[in-house]
Short mmCIF file of N, CA and C in Angstrom, two decimals:
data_model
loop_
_atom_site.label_atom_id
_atom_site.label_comp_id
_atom_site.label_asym_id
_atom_site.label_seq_id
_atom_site.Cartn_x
_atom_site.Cartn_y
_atom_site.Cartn_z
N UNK A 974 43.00 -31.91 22.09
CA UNK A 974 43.02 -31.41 23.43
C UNK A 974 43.54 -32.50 24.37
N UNK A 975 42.87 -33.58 24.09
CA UNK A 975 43.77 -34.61 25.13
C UNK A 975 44.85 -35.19 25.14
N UNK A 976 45.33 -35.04 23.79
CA UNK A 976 47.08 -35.18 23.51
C UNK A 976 47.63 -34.16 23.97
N UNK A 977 47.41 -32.65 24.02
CA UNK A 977 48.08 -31.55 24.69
C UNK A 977 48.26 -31.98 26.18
N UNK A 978 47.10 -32.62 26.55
CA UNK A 978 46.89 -33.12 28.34
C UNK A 978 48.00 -34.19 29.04
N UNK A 979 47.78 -34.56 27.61
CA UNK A 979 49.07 -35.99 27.84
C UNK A 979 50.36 -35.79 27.59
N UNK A 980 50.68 -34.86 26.85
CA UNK A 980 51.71 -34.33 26.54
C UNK A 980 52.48 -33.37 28.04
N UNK A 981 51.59 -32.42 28.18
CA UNK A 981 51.83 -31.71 29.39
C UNK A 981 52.24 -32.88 30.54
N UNK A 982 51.00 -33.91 31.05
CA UNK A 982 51.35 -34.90 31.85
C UNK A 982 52.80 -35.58 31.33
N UNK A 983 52.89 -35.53 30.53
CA UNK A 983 54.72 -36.41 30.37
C UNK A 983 55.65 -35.86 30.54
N UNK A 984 55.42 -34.56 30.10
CA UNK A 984 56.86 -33.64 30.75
C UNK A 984 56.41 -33.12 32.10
N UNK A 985 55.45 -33.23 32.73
CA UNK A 985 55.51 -33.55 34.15
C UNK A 985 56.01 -34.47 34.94
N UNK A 986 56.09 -35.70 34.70
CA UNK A 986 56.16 -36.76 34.29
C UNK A 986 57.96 -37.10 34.43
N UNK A 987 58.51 -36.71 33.30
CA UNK A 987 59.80 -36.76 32.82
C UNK A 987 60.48 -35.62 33.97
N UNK A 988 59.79 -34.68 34.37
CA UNK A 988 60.27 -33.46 35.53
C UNK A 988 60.66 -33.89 37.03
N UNK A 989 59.42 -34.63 37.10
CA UNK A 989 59.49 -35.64 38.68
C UNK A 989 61.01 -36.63 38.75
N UNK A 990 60.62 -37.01 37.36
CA UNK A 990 62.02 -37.64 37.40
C UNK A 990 63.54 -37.53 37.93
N UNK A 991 63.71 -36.01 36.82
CA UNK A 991 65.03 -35.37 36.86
C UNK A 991 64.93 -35.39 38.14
N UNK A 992 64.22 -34.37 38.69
CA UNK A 992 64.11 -34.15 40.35
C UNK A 992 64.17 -34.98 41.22
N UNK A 993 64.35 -36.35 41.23
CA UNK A 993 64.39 -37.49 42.03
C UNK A 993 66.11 -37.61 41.73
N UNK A 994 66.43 -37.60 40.65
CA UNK A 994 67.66 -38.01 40.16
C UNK A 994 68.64 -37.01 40.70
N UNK A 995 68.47 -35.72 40.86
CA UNK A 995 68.91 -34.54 41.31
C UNK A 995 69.27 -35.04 42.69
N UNK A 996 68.19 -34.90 43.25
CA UNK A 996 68.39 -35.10 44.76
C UNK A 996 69.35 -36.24 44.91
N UNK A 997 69.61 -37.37 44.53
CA UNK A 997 70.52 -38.61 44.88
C UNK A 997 71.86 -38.38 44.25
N UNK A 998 72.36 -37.35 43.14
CA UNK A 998 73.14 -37.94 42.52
C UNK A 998 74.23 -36.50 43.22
N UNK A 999 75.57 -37.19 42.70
CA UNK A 999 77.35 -36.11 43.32
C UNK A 999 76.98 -34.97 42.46
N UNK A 1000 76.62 -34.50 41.05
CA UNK A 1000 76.55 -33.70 40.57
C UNK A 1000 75.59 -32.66 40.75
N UNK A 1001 75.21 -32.50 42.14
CA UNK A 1001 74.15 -31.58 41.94
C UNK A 1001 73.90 -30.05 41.14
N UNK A 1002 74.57 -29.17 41.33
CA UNK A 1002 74.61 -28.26 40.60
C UNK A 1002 74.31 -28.51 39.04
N UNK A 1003 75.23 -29.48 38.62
CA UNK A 1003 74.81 -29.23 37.28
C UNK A 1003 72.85 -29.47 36.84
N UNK A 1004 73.39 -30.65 37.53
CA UNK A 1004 71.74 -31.23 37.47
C UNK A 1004 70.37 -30.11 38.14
N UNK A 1005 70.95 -29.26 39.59
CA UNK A 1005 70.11 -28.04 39.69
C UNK A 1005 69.79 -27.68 38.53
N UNK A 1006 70.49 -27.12 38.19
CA UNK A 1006 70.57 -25.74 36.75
C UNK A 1006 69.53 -26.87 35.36
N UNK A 1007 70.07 -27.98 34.91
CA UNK A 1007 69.40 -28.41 34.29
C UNK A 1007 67.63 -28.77 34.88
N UNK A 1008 68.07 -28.68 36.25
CA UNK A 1008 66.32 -28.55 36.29
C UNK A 1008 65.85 -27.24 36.56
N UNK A 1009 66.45 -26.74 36.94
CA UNK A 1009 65.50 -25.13 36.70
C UNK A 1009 65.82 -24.55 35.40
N UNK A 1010 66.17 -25.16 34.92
CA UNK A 1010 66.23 -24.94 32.61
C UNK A 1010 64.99 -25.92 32.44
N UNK A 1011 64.78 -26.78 32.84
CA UNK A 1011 63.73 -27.68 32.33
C UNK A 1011 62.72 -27.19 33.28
N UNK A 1012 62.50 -26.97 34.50
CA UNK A 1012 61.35 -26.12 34.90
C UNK A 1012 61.39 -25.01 33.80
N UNK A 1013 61.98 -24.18 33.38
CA UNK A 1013 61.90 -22.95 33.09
C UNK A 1013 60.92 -23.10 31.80
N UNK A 1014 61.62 -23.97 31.08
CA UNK A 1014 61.36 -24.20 29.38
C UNK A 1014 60.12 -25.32 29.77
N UNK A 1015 59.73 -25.89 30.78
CA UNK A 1015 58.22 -26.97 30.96
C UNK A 1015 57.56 -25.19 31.08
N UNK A 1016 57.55 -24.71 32.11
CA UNK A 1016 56.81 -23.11 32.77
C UNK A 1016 56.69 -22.44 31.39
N UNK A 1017 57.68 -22.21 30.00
CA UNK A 1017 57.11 -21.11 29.46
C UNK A 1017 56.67 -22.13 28.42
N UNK A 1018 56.77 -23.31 28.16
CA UNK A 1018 55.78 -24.11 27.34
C UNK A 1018 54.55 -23.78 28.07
N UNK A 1019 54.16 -24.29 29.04
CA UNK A 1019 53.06 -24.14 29.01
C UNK A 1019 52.36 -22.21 29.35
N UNK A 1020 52.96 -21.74 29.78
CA UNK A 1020 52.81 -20.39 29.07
C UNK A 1020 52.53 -20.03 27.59
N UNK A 1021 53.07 -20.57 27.20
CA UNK A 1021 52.79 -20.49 25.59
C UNK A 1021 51.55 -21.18 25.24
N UNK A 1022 51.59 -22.61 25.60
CA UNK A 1022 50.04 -23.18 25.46
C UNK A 1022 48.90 -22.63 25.69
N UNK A 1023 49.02 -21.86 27.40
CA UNK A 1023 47.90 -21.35 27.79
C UNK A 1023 47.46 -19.57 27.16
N UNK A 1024 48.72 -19.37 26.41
CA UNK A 1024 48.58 -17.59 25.62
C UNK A 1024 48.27 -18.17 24.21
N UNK A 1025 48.40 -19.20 23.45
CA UNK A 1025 47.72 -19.75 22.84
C UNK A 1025 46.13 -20.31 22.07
N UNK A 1026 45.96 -20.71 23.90
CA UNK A 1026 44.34 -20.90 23.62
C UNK A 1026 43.77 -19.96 24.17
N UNK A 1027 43.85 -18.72 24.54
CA UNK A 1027 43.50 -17.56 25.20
C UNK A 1027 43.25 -16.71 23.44
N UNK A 1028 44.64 -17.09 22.67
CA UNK A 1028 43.97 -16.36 21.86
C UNK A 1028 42.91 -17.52 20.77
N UNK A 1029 42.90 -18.64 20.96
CA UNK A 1029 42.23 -19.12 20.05
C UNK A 1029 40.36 -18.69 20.92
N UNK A 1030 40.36 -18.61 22.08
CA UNK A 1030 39.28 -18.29 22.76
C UNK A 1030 38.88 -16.88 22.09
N UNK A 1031 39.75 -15.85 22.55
CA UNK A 1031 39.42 -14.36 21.73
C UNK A 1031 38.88 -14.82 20.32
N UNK A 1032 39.61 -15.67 19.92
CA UNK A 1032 39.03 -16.05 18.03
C UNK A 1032 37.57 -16.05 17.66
N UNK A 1033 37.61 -17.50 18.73
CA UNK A 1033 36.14 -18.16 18.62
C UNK A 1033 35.01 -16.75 19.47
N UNK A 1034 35.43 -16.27 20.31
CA UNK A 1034 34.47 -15.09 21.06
C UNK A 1034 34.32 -13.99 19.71
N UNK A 1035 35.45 -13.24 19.38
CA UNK A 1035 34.89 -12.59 18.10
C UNK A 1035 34.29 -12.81 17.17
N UNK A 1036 34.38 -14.43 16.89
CA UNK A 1036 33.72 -14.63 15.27
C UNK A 1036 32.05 -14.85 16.03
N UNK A 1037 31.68 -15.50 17.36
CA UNK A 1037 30.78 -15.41 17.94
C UNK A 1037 30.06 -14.00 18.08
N UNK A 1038 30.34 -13.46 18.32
CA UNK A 1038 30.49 -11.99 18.77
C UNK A 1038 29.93 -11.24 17.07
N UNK A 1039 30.67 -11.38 16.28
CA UNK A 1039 30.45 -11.02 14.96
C UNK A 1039 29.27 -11.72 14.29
N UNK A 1040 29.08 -12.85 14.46
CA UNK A 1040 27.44 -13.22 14.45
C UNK A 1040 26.37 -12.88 14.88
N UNK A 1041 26.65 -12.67 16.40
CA UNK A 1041 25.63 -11.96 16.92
C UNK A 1041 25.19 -10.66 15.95
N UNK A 1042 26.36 -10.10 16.07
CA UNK A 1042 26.00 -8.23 15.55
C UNK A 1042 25.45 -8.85 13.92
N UNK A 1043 25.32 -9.83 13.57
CA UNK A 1043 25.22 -9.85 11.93
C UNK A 1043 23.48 -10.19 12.07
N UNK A 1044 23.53 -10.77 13.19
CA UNK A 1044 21.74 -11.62 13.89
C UNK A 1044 20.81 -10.34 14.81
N UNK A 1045 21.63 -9.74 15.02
CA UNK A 1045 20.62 -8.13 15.73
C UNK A 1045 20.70 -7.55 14.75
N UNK A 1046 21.68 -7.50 13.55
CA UNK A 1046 21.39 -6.49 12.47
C UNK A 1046 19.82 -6.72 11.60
N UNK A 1047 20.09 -8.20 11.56
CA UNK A 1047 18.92 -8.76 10.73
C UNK A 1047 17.42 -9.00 11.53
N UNK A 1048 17.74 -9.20 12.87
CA UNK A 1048 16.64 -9.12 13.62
C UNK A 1048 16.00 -7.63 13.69
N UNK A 1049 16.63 -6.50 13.79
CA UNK A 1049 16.20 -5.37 13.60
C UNK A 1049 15.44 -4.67 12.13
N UNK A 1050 16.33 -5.44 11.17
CA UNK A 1050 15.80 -5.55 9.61
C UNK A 1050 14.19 -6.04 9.53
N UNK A 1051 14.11 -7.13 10.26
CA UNK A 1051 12.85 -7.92 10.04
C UNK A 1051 12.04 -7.31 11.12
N UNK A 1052 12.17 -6.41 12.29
CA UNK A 1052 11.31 -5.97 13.15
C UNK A 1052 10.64 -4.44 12.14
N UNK A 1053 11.79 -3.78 11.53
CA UNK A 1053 11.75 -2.50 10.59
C UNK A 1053 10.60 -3.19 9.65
N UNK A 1054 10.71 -4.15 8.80
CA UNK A 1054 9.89 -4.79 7.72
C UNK A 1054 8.33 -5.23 8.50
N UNK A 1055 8.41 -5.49 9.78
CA UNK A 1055 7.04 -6.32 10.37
C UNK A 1055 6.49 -4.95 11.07
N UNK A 1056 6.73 -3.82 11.51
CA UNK A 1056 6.42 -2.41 11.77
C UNK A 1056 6.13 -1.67 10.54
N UNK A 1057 6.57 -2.12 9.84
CA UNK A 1057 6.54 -1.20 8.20
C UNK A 1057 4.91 -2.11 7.73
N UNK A 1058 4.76 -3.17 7.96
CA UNK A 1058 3.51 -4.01 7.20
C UNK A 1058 2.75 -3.60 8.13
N UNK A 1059 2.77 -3.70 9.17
CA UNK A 1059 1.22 -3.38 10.59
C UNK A 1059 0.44 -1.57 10.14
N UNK A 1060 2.08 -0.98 10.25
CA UNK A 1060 1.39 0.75 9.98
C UNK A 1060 -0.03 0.93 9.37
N UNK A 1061 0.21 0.57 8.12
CA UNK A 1061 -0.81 0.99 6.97
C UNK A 1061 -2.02 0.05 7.59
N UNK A 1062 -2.15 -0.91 7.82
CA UNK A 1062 -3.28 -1.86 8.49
C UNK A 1062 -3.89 -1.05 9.67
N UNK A 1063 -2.94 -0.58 10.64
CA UNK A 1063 -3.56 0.46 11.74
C UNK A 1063 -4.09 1.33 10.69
N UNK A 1064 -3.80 2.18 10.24
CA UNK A 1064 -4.53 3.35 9.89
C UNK A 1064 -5.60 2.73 8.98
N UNK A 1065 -5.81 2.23 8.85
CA UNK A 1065 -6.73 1.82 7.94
C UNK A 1065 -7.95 1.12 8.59
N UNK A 1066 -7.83 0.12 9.55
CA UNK A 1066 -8.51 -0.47 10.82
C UNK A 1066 -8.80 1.05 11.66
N UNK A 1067 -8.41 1.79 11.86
CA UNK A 1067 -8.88 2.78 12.78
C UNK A 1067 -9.82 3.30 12.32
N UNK A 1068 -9.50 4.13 10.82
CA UNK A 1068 -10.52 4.82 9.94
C UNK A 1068 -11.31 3.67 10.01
N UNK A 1069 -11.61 2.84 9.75
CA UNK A 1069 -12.97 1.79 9.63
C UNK A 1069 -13.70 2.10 11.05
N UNK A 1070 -13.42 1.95 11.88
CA UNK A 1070 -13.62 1.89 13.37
C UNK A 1070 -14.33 3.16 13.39
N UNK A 1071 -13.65 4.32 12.99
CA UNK A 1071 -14.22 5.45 13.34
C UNK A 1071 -15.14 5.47 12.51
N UNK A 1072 -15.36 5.23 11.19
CA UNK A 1072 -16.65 5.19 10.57
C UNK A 1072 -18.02 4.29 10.90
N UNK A 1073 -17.03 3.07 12.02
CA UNK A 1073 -18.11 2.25 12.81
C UNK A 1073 -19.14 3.09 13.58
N UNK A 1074 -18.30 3.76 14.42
CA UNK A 1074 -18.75 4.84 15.84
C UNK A 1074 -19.70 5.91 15.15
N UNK A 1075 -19.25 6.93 13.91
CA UNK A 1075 -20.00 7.49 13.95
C UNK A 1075 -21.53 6.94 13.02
N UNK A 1076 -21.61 5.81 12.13
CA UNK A 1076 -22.43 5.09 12.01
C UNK A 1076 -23.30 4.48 13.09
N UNK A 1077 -22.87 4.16 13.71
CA UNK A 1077 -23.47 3.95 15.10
C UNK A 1077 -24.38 4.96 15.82
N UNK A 1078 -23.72 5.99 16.07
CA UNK A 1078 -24.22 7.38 16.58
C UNK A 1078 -25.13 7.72 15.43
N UNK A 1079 -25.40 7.43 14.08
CA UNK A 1079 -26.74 7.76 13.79
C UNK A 1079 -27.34 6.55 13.72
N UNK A 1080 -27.24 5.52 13.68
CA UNK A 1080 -28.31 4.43 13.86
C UNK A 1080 -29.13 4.46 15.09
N UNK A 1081 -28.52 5.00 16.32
CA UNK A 1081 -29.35 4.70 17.16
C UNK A 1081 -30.95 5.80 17.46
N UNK A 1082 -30.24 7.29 16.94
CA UNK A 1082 -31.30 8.21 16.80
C UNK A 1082 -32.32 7.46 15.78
N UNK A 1083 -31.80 6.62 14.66
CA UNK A 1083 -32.41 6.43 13.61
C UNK A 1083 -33.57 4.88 14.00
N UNK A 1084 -33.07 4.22 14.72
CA UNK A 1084 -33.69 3.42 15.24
C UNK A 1084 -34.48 3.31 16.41
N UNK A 1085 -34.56 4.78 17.14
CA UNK A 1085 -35.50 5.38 17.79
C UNK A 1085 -36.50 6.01 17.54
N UNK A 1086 -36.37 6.93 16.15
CA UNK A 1086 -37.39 7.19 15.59
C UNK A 1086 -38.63 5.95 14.68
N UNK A 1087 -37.44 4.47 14.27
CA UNK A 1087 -38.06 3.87 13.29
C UNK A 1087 -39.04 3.15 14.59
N UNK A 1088 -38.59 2.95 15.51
CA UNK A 1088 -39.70 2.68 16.63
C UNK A 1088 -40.65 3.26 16.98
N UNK A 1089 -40.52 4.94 17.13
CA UNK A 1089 -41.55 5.65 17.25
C UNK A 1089 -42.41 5.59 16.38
N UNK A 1090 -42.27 5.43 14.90
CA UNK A 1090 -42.86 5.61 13.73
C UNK A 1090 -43.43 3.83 13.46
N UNK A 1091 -43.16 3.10 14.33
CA UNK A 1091 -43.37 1.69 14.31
C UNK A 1091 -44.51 1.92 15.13
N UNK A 1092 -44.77 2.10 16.04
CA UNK A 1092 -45.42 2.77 17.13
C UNK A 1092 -46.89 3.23 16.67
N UNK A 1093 -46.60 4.19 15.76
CA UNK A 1093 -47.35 5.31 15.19
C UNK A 1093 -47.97 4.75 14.22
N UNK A 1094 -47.50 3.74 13.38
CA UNK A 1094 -47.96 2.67 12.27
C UNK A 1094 -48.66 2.19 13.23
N UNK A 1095 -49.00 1.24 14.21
CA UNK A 1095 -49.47 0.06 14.85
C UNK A 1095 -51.26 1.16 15.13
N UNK A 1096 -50.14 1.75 15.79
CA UNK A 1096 -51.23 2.42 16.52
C UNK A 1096 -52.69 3.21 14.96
N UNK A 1097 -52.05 3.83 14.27
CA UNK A 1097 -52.71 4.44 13.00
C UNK A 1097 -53.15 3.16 12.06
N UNK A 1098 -52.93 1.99 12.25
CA UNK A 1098 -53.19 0.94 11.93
C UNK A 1098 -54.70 0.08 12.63
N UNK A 1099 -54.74 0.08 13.71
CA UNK A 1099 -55.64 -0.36 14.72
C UNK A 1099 -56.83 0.81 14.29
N UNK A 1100 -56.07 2.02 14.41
CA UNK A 1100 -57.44 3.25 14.42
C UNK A 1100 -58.10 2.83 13.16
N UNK A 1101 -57.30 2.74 12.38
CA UNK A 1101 -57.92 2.63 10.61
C UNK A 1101 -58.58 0.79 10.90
N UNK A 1102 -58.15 -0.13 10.83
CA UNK A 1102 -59.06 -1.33 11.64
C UNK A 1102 -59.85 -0.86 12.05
N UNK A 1103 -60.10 -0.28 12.70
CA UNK A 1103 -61.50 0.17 13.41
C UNK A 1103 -62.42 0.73 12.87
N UNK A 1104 -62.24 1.58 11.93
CA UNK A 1104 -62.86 2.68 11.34
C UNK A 1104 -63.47 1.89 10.08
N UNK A 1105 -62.63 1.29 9.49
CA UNK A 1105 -62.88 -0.10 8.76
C UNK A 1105 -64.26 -0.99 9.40
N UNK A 1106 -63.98 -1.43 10.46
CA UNK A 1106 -65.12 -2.33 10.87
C UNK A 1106 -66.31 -1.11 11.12
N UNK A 1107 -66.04 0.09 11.27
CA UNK A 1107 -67.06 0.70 11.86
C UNK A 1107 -67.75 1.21 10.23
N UNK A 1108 -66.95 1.00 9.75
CA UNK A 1108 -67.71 1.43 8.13
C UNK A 1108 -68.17 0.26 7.90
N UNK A 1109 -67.80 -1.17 7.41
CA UNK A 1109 -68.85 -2.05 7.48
C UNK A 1109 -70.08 -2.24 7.83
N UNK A 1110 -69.54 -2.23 9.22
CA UNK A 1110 -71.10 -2.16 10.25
C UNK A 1110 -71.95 -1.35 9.76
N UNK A 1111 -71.76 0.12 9.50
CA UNK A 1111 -73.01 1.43 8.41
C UNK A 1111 -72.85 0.79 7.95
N UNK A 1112 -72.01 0.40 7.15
CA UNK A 1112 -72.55 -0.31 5.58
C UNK A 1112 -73.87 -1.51 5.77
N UNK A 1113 -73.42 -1.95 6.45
CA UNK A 1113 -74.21 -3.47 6.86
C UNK A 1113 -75.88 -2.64 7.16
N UNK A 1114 -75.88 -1.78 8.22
CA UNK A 1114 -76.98 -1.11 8.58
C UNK A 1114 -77.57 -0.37 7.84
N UNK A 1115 -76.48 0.68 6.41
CA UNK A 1115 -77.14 1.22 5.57
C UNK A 1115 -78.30 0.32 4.98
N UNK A 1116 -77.33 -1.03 4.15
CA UNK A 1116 -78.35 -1.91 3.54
C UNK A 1116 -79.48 -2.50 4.42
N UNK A 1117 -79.10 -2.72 5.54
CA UNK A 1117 -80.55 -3.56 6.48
C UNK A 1117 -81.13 -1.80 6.33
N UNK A 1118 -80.88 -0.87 6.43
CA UNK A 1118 -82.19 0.36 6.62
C UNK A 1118 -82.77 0.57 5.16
N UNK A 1119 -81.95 0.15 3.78
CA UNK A 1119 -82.31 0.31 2.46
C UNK A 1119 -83.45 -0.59 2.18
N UNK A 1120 -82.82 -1.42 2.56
CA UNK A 1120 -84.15 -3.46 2.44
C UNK A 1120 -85.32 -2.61 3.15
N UNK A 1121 -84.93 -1.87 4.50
CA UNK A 1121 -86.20 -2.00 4.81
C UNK A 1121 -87.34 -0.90 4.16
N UNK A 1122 -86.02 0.02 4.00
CA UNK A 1122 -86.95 1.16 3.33
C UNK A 1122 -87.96 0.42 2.10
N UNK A 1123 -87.19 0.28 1.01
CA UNK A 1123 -87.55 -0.52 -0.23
C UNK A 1123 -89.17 -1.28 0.47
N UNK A 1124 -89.15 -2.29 1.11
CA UNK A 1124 -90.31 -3.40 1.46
C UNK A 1124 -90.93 -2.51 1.51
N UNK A 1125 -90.97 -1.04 2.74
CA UNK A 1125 -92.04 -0.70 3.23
C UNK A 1125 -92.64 0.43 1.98
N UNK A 1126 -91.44 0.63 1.64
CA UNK A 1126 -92.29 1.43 0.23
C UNK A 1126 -92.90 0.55 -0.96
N UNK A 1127 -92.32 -0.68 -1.25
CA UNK A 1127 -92.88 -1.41 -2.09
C UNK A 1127 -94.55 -1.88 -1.19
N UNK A 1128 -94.45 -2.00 0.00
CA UNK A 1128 -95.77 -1.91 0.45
C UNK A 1128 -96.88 -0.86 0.39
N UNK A 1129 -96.21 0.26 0.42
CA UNK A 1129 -97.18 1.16 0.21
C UNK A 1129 -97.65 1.46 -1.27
N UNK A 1130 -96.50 1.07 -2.10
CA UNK A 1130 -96.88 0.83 -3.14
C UNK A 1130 -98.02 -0.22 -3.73
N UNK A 1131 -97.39 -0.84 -3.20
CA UNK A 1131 -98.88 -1.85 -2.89
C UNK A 1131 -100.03 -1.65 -2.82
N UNK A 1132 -100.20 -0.70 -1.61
CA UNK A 1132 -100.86 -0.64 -0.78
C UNK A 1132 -101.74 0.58 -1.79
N UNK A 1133 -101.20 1.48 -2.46
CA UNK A 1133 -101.30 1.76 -3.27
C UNK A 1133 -102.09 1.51 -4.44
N UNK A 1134 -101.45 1.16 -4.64
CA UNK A 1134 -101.92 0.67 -6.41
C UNK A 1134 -102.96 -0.22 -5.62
N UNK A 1135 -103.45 -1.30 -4.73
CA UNK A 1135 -104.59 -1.50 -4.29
C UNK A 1135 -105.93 -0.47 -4.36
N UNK A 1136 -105.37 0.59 -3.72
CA UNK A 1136 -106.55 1.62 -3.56
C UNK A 1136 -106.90 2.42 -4.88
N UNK A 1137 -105.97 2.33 -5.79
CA UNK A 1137 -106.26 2.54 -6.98
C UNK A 1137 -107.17 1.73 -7.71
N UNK A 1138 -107.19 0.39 -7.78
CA UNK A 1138 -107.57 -0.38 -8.43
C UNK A 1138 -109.10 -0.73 -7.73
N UNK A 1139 -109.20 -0.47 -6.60
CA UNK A 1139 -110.63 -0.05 -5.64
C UNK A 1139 -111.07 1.04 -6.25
N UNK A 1140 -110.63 2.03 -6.61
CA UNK A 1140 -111.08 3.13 -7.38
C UNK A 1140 -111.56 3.12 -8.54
N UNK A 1141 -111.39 2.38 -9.23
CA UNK A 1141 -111.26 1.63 -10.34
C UNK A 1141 -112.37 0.91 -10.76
#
């Protein structure tokens, strides 16, 4: 690129020239004509240079251009493949979910009743405690009323067989 630059600059260069030489010298005409031949042929050189890299630009833009479409093809490939792996995971995560919810919806009836019935234990628990100590206690009183029965009959027995043996 910078030899084209330098190149261009020299037959710019070499142009200024003629054109200085033109103007001073007896032959003008000829020397006109040879400079508007050498303008002409500097003008479609660089015409040519610049239809040149216009198409080497189109080049480099298409093969650019053709990458792209080769990089959205494949980016779309790998979005198709990463939508294709999630699907089956959604449906599958949802059904779980929904078997969460309606699991849920009976745990909580179910854990209202296990309270009530927690409830109902404590409470049928305490009554029976009670009934418990209150049977002890007879019990306790049966035997203190048995002891006493027993003495007072072994006394009369006694008392008894005394008056027998007075009889006697």
């Amino acid at each position: 690129m910078t030899t084209q630059k330098q190149s261009w600059e020299a037959q710019q260069s070499q142009m200024q020239q003629r054109v200085k030489k033109a103007i001073g010298s007896p032959a003008r005409e000829d020397q006109e004509e040879e400079l508007s031949r050498s303008a002409l042929a500097l003008f479609r050189a660089k015409e040519e240079e610049i239809e040149r890299k216009k198409m080497e630009m189109r080049e480099k833009v298409e093969n650019r251009l053709g990458r792209a479409e080769e990089a959205t093809k494949r980016l779309a490939e790998i979005r198709e493949e990463l939508e294709g792996m999630t699907d089956p995971m959604r449906k599958e995560v949802s059904l779980i979910r929904k078997k969460i919810d309606l699991v849920n919806k009976e745990l909580k009836p179910l854990g209202i009743t296990c309270q009530k019935k927690e409830r109902e234990y404590k409470e049928v628990l305490e009554l029976l405690n009670e009934k418990n100590k209150e049977k002890s206690q007879l019990i306790a009183k049966l035997m203190e009323l048995v002891n006493e029965s027993e003495k007072l009959r072994m006394k009369k027995l006694e008392e008894l067989s005394n008056n027998i043996d007075i009889l006697h």
